Short mmCIF file of C-alpha atoms and ligand atoms in Angstrom, two decimals:
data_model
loop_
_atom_site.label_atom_id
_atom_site.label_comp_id
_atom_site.label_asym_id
_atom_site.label_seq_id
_atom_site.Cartn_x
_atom_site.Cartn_y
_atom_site.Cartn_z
CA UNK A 1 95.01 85.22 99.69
CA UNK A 2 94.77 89.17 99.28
CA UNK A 3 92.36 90.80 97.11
CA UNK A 4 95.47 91.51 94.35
CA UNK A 5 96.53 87.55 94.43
CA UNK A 6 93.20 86.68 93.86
CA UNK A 7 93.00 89.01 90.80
CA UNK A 8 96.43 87.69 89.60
CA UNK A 9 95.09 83.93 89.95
CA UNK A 10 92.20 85.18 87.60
CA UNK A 11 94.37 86.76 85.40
CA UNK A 12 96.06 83.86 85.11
CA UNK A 13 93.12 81.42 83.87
CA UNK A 14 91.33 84.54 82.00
CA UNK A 15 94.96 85.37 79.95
CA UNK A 16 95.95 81.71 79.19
CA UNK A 17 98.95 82.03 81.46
CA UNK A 18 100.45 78.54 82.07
CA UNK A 19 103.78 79.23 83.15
CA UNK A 20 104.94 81.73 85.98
CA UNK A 21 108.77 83.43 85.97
CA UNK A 22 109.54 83.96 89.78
CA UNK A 23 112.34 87.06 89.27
CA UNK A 24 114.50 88.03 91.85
CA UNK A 25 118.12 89.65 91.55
CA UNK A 26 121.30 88.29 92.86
CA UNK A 27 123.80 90.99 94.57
CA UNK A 28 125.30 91.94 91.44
CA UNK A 29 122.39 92.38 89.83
CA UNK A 30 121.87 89.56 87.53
CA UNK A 31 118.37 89.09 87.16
CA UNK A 32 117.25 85.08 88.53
CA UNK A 33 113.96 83.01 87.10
CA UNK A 34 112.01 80.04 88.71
CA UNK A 35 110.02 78.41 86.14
CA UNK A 36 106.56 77.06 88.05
CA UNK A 37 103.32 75.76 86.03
CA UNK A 38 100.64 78.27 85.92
CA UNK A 39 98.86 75.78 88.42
CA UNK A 40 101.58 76.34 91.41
CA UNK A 41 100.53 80.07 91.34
CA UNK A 42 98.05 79.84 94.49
CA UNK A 43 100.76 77.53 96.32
CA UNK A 44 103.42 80.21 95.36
CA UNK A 45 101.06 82.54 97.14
CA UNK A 46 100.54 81.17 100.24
CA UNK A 47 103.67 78.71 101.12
CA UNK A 48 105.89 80.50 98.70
CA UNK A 49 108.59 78.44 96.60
CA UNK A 50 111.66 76.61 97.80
CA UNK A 51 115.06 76.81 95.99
CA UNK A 52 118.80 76.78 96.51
CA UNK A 53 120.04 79.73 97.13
CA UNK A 54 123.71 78.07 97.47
CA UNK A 55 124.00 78.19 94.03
CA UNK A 56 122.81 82.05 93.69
CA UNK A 57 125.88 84.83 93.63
CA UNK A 58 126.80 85.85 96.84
CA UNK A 59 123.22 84.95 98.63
CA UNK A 60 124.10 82.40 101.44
CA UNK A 61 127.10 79.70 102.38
CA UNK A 62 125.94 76.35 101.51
CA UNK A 63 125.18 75.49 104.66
CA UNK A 64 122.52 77.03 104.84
CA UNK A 65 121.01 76.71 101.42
CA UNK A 66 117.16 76.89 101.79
CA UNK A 67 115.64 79.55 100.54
CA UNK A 68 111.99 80.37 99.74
CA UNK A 69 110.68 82.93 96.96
CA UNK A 70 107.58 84.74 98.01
CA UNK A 71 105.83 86.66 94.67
CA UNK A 72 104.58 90.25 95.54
CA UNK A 73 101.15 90.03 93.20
CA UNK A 74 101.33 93.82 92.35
CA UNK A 75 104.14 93.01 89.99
CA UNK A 76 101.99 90.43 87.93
CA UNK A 77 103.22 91.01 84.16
CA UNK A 78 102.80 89.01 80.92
CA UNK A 79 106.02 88.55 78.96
CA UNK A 80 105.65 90.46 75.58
CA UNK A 81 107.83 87.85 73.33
CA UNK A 82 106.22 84.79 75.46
CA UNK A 83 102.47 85.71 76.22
CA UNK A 84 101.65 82.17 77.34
CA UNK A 85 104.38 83.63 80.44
CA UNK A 86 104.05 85.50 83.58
CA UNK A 87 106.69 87.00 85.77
CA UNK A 88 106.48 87.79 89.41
CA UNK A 89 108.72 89.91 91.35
CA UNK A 90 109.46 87.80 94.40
CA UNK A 91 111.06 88.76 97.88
CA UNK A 92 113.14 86.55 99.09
CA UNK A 93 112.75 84.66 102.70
CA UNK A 94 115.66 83.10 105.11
CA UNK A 95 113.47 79.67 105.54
CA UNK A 96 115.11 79.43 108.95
CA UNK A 97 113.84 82.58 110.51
CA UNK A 98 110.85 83.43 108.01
CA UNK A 99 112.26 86.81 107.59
CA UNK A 100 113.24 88.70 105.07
CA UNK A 101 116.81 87.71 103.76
CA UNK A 102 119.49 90.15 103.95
CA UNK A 103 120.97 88.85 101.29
CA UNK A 104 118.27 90.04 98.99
CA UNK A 105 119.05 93.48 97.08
CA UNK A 106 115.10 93.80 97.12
CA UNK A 107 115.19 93.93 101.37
CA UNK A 108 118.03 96.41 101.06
CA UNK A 109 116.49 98.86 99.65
CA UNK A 110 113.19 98.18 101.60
CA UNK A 111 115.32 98.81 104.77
CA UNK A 112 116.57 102.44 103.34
CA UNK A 113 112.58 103.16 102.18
CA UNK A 114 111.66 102.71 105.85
CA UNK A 115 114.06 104.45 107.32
CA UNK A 116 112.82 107.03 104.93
CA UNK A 117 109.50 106.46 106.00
CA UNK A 118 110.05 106.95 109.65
CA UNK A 119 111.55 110.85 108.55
CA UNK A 120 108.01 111.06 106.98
CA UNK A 121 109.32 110.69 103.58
CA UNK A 122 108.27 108.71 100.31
CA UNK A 123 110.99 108.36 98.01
CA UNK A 124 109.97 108.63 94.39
CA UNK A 125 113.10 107.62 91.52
CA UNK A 126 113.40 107.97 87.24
CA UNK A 127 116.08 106.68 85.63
CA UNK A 128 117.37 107.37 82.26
CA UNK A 129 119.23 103.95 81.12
CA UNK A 130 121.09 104.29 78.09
CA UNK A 131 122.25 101.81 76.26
CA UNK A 132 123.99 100.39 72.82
CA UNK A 133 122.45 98.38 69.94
CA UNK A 134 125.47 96.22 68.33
CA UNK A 135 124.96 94.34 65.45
CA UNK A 136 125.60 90.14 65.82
CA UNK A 137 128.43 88.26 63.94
CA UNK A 138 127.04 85.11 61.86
CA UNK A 139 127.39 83.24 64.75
CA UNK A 140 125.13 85.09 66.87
CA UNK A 141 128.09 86.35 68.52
CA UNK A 142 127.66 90.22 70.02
CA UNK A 143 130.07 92.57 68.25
CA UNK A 144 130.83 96.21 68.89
CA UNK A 145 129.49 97.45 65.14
CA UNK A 146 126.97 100.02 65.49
CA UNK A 147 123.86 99.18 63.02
CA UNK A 148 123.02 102.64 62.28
CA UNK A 149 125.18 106.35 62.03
CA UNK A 150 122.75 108.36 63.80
CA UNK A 151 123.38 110.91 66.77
CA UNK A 152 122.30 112.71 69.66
CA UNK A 153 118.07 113.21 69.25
CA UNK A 154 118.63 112.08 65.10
CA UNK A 155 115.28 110.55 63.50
CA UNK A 156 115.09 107.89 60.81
CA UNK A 157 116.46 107.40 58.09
CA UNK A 158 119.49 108.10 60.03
CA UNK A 159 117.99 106.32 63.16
CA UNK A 160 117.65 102.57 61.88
CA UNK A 161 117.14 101.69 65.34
CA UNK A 162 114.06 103.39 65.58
CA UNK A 163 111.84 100.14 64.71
CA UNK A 164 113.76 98.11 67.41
CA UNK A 165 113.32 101.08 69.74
CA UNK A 166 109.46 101.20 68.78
CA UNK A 167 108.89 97.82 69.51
CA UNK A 168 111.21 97.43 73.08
CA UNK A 169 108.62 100.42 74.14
CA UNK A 170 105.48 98.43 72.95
CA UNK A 171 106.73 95.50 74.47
CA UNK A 172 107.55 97.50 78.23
CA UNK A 173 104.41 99.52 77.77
CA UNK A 174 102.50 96.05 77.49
CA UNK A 175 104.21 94.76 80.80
CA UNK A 176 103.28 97.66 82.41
CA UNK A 177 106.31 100.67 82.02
CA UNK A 178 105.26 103.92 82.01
CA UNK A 179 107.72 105.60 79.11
CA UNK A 180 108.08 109.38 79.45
CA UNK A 181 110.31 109.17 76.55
CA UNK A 182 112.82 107.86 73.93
CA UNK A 183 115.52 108.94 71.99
CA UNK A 184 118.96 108.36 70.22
CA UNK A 185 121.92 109.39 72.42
CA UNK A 186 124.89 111.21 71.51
CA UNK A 187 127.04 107.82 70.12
CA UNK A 188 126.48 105.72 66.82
CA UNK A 189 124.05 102.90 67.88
CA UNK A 190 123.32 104.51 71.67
CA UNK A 191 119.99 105.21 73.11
CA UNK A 192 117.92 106.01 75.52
CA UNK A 193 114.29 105.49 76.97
CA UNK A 194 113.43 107.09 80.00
CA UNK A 195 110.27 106.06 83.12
CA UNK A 196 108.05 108.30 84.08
CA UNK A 197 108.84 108.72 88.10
CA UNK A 198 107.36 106.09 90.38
CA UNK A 199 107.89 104.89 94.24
CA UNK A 200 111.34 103.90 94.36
CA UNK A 201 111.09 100.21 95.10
CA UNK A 202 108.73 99.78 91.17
CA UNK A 203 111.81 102.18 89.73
CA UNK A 204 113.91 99.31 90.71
CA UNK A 205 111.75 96.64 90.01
CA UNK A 206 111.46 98.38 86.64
CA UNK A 207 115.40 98.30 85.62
CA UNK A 208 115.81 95.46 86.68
CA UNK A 209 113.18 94.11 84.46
CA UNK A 210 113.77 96.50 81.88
CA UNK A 211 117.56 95.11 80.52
CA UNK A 212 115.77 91.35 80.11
CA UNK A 213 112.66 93.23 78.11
CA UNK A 214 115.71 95.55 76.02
CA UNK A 215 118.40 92.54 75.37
CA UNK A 216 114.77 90.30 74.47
CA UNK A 217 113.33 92.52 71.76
CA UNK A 218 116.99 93.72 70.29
CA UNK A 219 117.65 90.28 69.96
CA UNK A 220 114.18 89.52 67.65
CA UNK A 221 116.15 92.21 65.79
CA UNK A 222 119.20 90.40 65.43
CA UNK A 223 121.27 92.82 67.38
CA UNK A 224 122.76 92.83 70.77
CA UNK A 225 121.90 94.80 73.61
CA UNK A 226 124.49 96.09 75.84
CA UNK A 227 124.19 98.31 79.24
CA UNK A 228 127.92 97.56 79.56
CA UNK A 229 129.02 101.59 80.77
CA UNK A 230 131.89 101.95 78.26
CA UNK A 231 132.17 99.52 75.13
CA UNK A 232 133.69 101.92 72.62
CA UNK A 233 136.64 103.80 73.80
CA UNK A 234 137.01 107.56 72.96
CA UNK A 235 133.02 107.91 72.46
CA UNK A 236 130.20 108.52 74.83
CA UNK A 237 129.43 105.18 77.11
CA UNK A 238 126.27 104.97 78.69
CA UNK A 239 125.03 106.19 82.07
CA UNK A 240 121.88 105.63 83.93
CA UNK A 241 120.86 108.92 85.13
CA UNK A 242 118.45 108.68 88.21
CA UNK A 243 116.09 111.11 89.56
CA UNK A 244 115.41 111.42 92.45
CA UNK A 245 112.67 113.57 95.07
CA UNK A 246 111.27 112.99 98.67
CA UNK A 247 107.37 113.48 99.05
CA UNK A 248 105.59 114.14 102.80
CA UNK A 249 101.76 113.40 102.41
CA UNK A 250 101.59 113.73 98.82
CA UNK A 251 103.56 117.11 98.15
CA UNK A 252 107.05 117.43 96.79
CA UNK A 253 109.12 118.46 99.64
CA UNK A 254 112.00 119.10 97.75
CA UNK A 255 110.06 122.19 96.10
CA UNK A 256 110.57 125.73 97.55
CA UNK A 257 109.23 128.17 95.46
CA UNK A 258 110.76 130.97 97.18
CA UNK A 259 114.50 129.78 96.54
CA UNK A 260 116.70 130.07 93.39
CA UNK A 261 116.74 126.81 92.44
CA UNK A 262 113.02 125.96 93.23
CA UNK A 263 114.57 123.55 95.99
CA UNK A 264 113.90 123.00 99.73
CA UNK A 265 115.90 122.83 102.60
CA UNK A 266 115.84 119.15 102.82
CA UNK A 267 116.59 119.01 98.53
CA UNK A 268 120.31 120.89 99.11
CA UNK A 269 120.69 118.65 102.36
CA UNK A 270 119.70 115.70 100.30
CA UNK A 271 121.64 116.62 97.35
CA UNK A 272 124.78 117.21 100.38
CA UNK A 273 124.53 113.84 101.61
CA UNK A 274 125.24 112.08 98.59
CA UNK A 275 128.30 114.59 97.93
CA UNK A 276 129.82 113.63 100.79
CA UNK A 277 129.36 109.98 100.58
CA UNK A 278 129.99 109.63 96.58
CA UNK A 279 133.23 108.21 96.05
CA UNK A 280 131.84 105.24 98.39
CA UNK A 281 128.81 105.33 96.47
CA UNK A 282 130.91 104.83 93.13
CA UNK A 283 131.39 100.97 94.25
CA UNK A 284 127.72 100.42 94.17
CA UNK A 285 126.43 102.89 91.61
CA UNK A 286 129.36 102.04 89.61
CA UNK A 287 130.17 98.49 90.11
CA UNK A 288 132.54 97.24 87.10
CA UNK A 289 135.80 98.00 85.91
CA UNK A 290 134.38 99.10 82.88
CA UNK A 291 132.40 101.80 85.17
CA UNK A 292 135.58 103.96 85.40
CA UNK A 293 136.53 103.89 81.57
CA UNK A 294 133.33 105.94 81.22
CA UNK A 295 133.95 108.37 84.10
CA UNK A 296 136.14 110.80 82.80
CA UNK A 297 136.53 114.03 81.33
CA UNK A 298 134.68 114.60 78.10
CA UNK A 299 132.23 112.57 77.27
CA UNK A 300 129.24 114.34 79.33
CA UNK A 301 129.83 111.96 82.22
CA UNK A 302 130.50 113.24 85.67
CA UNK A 303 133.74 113.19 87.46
CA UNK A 304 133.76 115.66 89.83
CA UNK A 305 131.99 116.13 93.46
CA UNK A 306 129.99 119.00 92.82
CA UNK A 307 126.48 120.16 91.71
CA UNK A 308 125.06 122.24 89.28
CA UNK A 309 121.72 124.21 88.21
CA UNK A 310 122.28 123.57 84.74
CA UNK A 311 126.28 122.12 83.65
CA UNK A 312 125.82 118.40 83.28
CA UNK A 313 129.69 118.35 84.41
CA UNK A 314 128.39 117.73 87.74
CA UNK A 315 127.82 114.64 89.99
CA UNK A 316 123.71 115.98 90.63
CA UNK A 317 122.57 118.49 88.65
CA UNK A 318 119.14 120.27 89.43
CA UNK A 319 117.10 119.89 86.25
CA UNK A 320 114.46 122.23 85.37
CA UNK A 321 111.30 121.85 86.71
CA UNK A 322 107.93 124.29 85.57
CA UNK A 323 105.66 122.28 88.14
CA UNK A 324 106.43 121.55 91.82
CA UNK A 325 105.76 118.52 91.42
CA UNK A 326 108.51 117.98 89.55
CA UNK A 327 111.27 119.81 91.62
CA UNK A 328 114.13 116.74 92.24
CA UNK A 329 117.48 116.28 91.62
CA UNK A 330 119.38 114.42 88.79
CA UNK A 331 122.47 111.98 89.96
CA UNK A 332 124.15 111.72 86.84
CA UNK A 333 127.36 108.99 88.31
CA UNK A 334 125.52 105.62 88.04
CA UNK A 335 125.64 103.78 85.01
CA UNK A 336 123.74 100.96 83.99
CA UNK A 337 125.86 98.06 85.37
CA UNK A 338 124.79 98.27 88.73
CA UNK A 339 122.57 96.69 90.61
CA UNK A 340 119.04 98.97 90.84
CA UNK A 341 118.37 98.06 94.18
CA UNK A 342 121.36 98.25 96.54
CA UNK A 343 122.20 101.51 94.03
CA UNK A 344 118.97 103.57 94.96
CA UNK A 345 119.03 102.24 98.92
CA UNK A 346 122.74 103.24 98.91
CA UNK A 347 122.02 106.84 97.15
CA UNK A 348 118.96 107.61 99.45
CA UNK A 349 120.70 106.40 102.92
CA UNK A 350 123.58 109.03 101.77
CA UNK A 351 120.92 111.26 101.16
CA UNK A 352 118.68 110.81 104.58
CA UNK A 353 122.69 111.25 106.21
CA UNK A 354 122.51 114.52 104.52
CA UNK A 355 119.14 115.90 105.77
CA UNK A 356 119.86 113.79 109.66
CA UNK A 357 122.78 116.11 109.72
CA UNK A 358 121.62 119.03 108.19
CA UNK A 359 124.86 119.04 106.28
CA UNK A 360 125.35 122.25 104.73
CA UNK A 361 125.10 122.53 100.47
CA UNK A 362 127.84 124.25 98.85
CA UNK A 363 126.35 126.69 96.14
CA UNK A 364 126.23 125.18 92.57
CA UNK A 365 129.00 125.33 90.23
CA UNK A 366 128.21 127.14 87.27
CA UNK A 367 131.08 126.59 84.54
CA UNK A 368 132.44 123.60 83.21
CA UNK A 369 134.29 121.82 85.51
CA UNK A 370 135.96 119.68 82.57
CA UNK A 371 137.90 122.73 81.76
CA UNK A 372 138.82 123.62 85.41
CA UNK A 373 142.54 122.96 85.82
CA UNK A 374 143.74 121.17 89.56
CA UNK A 375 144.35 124.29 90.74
CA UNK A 376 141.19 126.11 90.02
CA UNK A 377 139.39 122.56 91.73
CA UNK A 378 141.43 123.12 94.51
CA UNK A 379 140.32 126.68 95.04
CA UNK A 380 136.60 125.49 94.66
CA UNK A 381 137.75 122.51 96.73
CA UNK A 382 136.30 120.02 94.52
CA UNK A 383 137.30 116.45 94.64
CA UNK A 384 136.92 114.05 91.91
CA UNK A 385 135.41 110.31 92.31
CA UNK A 386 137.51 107.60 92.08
CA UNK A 387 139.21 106.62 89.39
CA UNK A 388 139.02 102.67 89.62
CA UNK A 389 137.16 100.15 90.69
CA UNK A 390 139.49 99.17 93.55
CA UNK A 391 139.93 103.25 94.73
CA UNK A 392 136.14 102.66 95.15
CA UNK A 393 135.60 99.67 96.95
CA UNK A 394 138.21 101.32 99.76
CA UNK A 395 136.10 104.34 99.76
CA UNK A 396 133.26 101.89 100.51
CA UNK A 397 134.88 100.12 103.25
CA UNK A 398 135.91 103.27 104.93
CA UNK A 399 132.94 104.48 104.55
CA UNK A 400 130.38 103.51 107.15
CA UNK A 401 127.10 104.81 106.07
CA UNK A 402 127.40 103.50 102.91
CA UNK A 403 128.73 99.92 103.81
CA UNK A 404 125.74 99.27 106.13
CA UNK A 405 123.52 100.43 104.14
CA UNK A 406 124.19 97.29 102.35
CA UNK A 407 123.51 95.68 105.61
CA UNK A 408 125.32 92.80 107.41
CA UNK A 409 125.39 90.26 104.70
CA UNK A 410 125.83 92.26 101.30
CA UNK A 411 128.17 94.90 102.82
CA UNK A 412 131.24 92.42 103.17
CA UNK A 413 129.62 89.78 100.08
CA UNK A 414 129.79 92.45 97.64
CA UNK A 415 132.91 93.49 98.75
CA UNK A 416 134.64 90.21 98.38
CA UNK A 417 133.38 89.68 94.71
CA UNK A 418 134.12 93.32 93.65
CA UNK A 419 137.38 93.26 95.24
CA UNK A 420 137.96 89.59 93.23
CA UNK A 421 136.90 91.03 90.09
CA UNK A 422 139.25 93.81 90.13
CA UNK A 423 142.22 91.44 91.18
CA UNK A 424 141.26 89.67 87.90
CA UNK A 425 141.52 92.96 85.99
CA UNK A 426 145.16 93.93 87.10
CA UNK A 427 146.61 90.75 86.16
CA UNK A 428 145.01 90.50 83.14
CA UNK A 429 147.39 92.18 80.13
CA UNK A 430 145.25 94.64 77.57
CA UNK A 431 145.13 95.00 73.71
CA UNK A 432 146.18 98.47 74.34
CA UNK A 433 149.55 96.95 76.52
CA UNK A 434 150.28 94.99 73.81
CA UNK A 435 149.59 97.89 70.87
CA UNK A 436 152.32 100.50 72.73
CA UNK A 437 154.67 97.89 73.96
CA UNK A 438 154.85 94.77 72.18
CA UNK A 439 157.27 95.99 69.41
CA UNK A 440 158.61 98.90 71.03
CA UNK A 441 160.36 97.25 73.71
N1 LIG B 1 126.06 109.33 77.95
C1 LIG B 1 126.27 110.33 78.98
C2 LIG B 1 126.72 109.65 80.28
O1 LIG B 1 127.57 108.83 80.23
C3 LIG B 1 125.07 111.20 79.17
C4 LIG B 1 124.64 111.95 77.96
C5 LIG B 1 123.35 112.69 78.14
O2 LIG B 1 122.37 112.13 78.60
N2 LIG B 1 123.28 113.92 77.78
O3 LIG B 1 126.26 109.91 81.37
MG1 MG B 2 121.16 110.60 78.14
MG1 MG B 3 119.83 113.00 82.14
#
């Protein structure tokens, strides 16, 4: 055992821990639990734990079911509504070769962190989740009704929520989170609670936790959770802003304090990368239907391939930063849907493409580029991401540094189910079809 299992196995009897949540995510980002007794935690350790991974979304053919969960002890936490409960973030090993399996989200984005590290870089990520609070019917049943009227940065009593938002922080903050901040968003019932930056693979340890911890608490509360990217038409939806910096040996090297923007080099070649590679990005960072109901013009949600130093029109935008330290850029296109892991290992392989090719960073766009007609786009030669969830997963496929990013066995799985999903969608007929054309034809 390593030193930080054997503190987690004394945890364990010291806390009064006797059951163990093995957490790992499937590809689309649903988070999976093992239930073990407290007493399997040294076995878990050292021979790890079997299961089927047949029955998992998109992880293996059955043929090959066996699968075996190995916890990573640094991510030890006690559940906050169930404190007799531990979780463990667990990689996930192909029994046949003992390797890593590629069909883990968590391996994907350790592949595009070492590939990082062998350019010398660390990759540190923030993300800004936003989600809604909807009250339940009698029957338990989510609904879409707000429980409170309050807006963008509002405080109680406008802010009901601000209780249930006070105690999902307590409860995140007690499994280890470190919360930079909270407030209400823009919509009725919307809100926000942002992590202080951390290495990239916590970040997305961290969201993925983080919607179980949100939709837990809300639902003490008797209200529903939702990180769904567009539930009320016509109003803000809810994006998951991430950002992101490189560090060499400790110092930010995406600060340059001699340049405009207080960014380096490698920032704007960074920041170029995942320009050129966005609308095959979109599939990943922007994974539902739903995703492209929220990207449009209006509702401070990006649509266009551009960045800016301060117009949050923009795909990145470089946020202010009064320390070095905090020099990084802001991708403001994925939305809370995705999955955290293949999202941040598909942003930062676009990115690495970027600073590999040196590709060149157009200057920032200043006005808003919601008000731009086509023509004035064209000039500027902006394009805008795509529109649908199929448009997407073709700019994925053509798309080769993004596609094997996702590596040999998530590249074509995801694929499949997105492209399923959205052949679902179009035959399905909408409220709205039946609202305009029901008695009118
Ligand atoms: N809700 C907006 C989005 O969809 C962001 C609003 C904000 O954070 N200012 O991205
Ligand atoms: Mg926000
Ligand atoms: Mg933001």
């Amino acid at each position: 055992l390593t030193e930080e299992e054997s503190e987690v196995l004394k945890r364990i009897d010291r806390e009064g821990i006797d059951f163990l949540r093995l957490q790992f995510t499937d590809i689309l980002g649903t988070v999976k639990n093992v239930s073990v007794p407290a007493e399997q935690a040294e076995k878990a350790f050292t021979e790890g734990i079997y299961f089927d991974g047949s029955s998992i979304e998109g992880f293996v053919r059955i043929q090959e079911s066996d699968m075996r969960l190995k916890p990573d002890a640094t991510t030890f936490a006690v559940l906050p509504w169930r404190d007799t409960s531990a979780r463990l973030i667990c990689d996930v090993i192909d029994t046949t070769t003992g390797e890593p399996f590629e069909g883990d989200p968590r391996a994907v984005l350790k592949d595009a962190l070492a590939r990082a590290e062998k350019l010398g870089y660390e990759v540190n990520a923030a993300p800004e989740p936003e989600f809604f609070l909807f009250e339940e019917d009698e029957e338990g049943k989510a609904t879409t009704n707000t429980n409170d009227a309050g807006g963008y940065f509002d405080v109680a009593p406008k802010d009901l929520a601000s209780d249930v938002r006070r105690d999902i922080i307590y409860g995140l903050e007690e499994m280890g989170f470190d919360i930079e901040a909270s407030h209400h968003e823009v919509a009725e019932g919307q809100h926000e609670i942002n992590f202080e930056y951390d290495d990239a693979l916590s970040t997305a340890d961290n969201v993925a936790t983080f919607r179980t911890v949100v939709r837990a608490i809300a639902a003490q509360h008797d209200l529903h959770a939702t990180f769904m990217p567009k539930p009320i038409a016509k109003v803000n939806g809810s994006g998951m802003h991430v950002h992101f910096s490189l560090f060499t040996d400790g110092e930010n090297a995406f600060h340059d304090e001699d340049d405009e923007f207080d960014l380096s080099e490698v920032a704007k070649q960074f920041t170029a990368g995942v320009l050129d590679h966005a609308p095959a990005l979109a599939a990943v960072t922007n994974p539902t239907v739903n995703s492209y109901k929220r990207l449009v013009p209006g509702y401070e949600a990006p649509v266009y391939v551009a960045w800016s130093d301060r117009n949050r029109s923009a795909l990145i935008r470089k946020p202010a930063a009064r320390v070095p330290a905090a020099s990084r850029i802001e991708a403001r296109f994925p939305d809370p849907s995705c999955n955290p892991y293949l999202a941040f290992a598909v942003l930062i392989h676009a990115g690495l493409d970027g600073i590999e090719k040196e590709m060149d960073c157009e200057d920032p766009i200043r006005e808003n580029i919601y008000e731009f007609d086509e023509q004035k786009r064209e000039e500027y030669g902006i394009e805008t991401l795509p529109t649908n969830l199929g448009e997407a997963i073709d700019a994925l496929e053509n798309d080769d540094t993004v596609y094997e990013a996702l590596g040999p066995h998530v590249g074509p799985k995801f694929v499949e189910a997105k492209r399923a999903e959205f052949a679902d969608y179009l035959v399905d007929v909408s409220d709205w079809e039946l609202d305009r054309y029901l008695e009118t034809f």
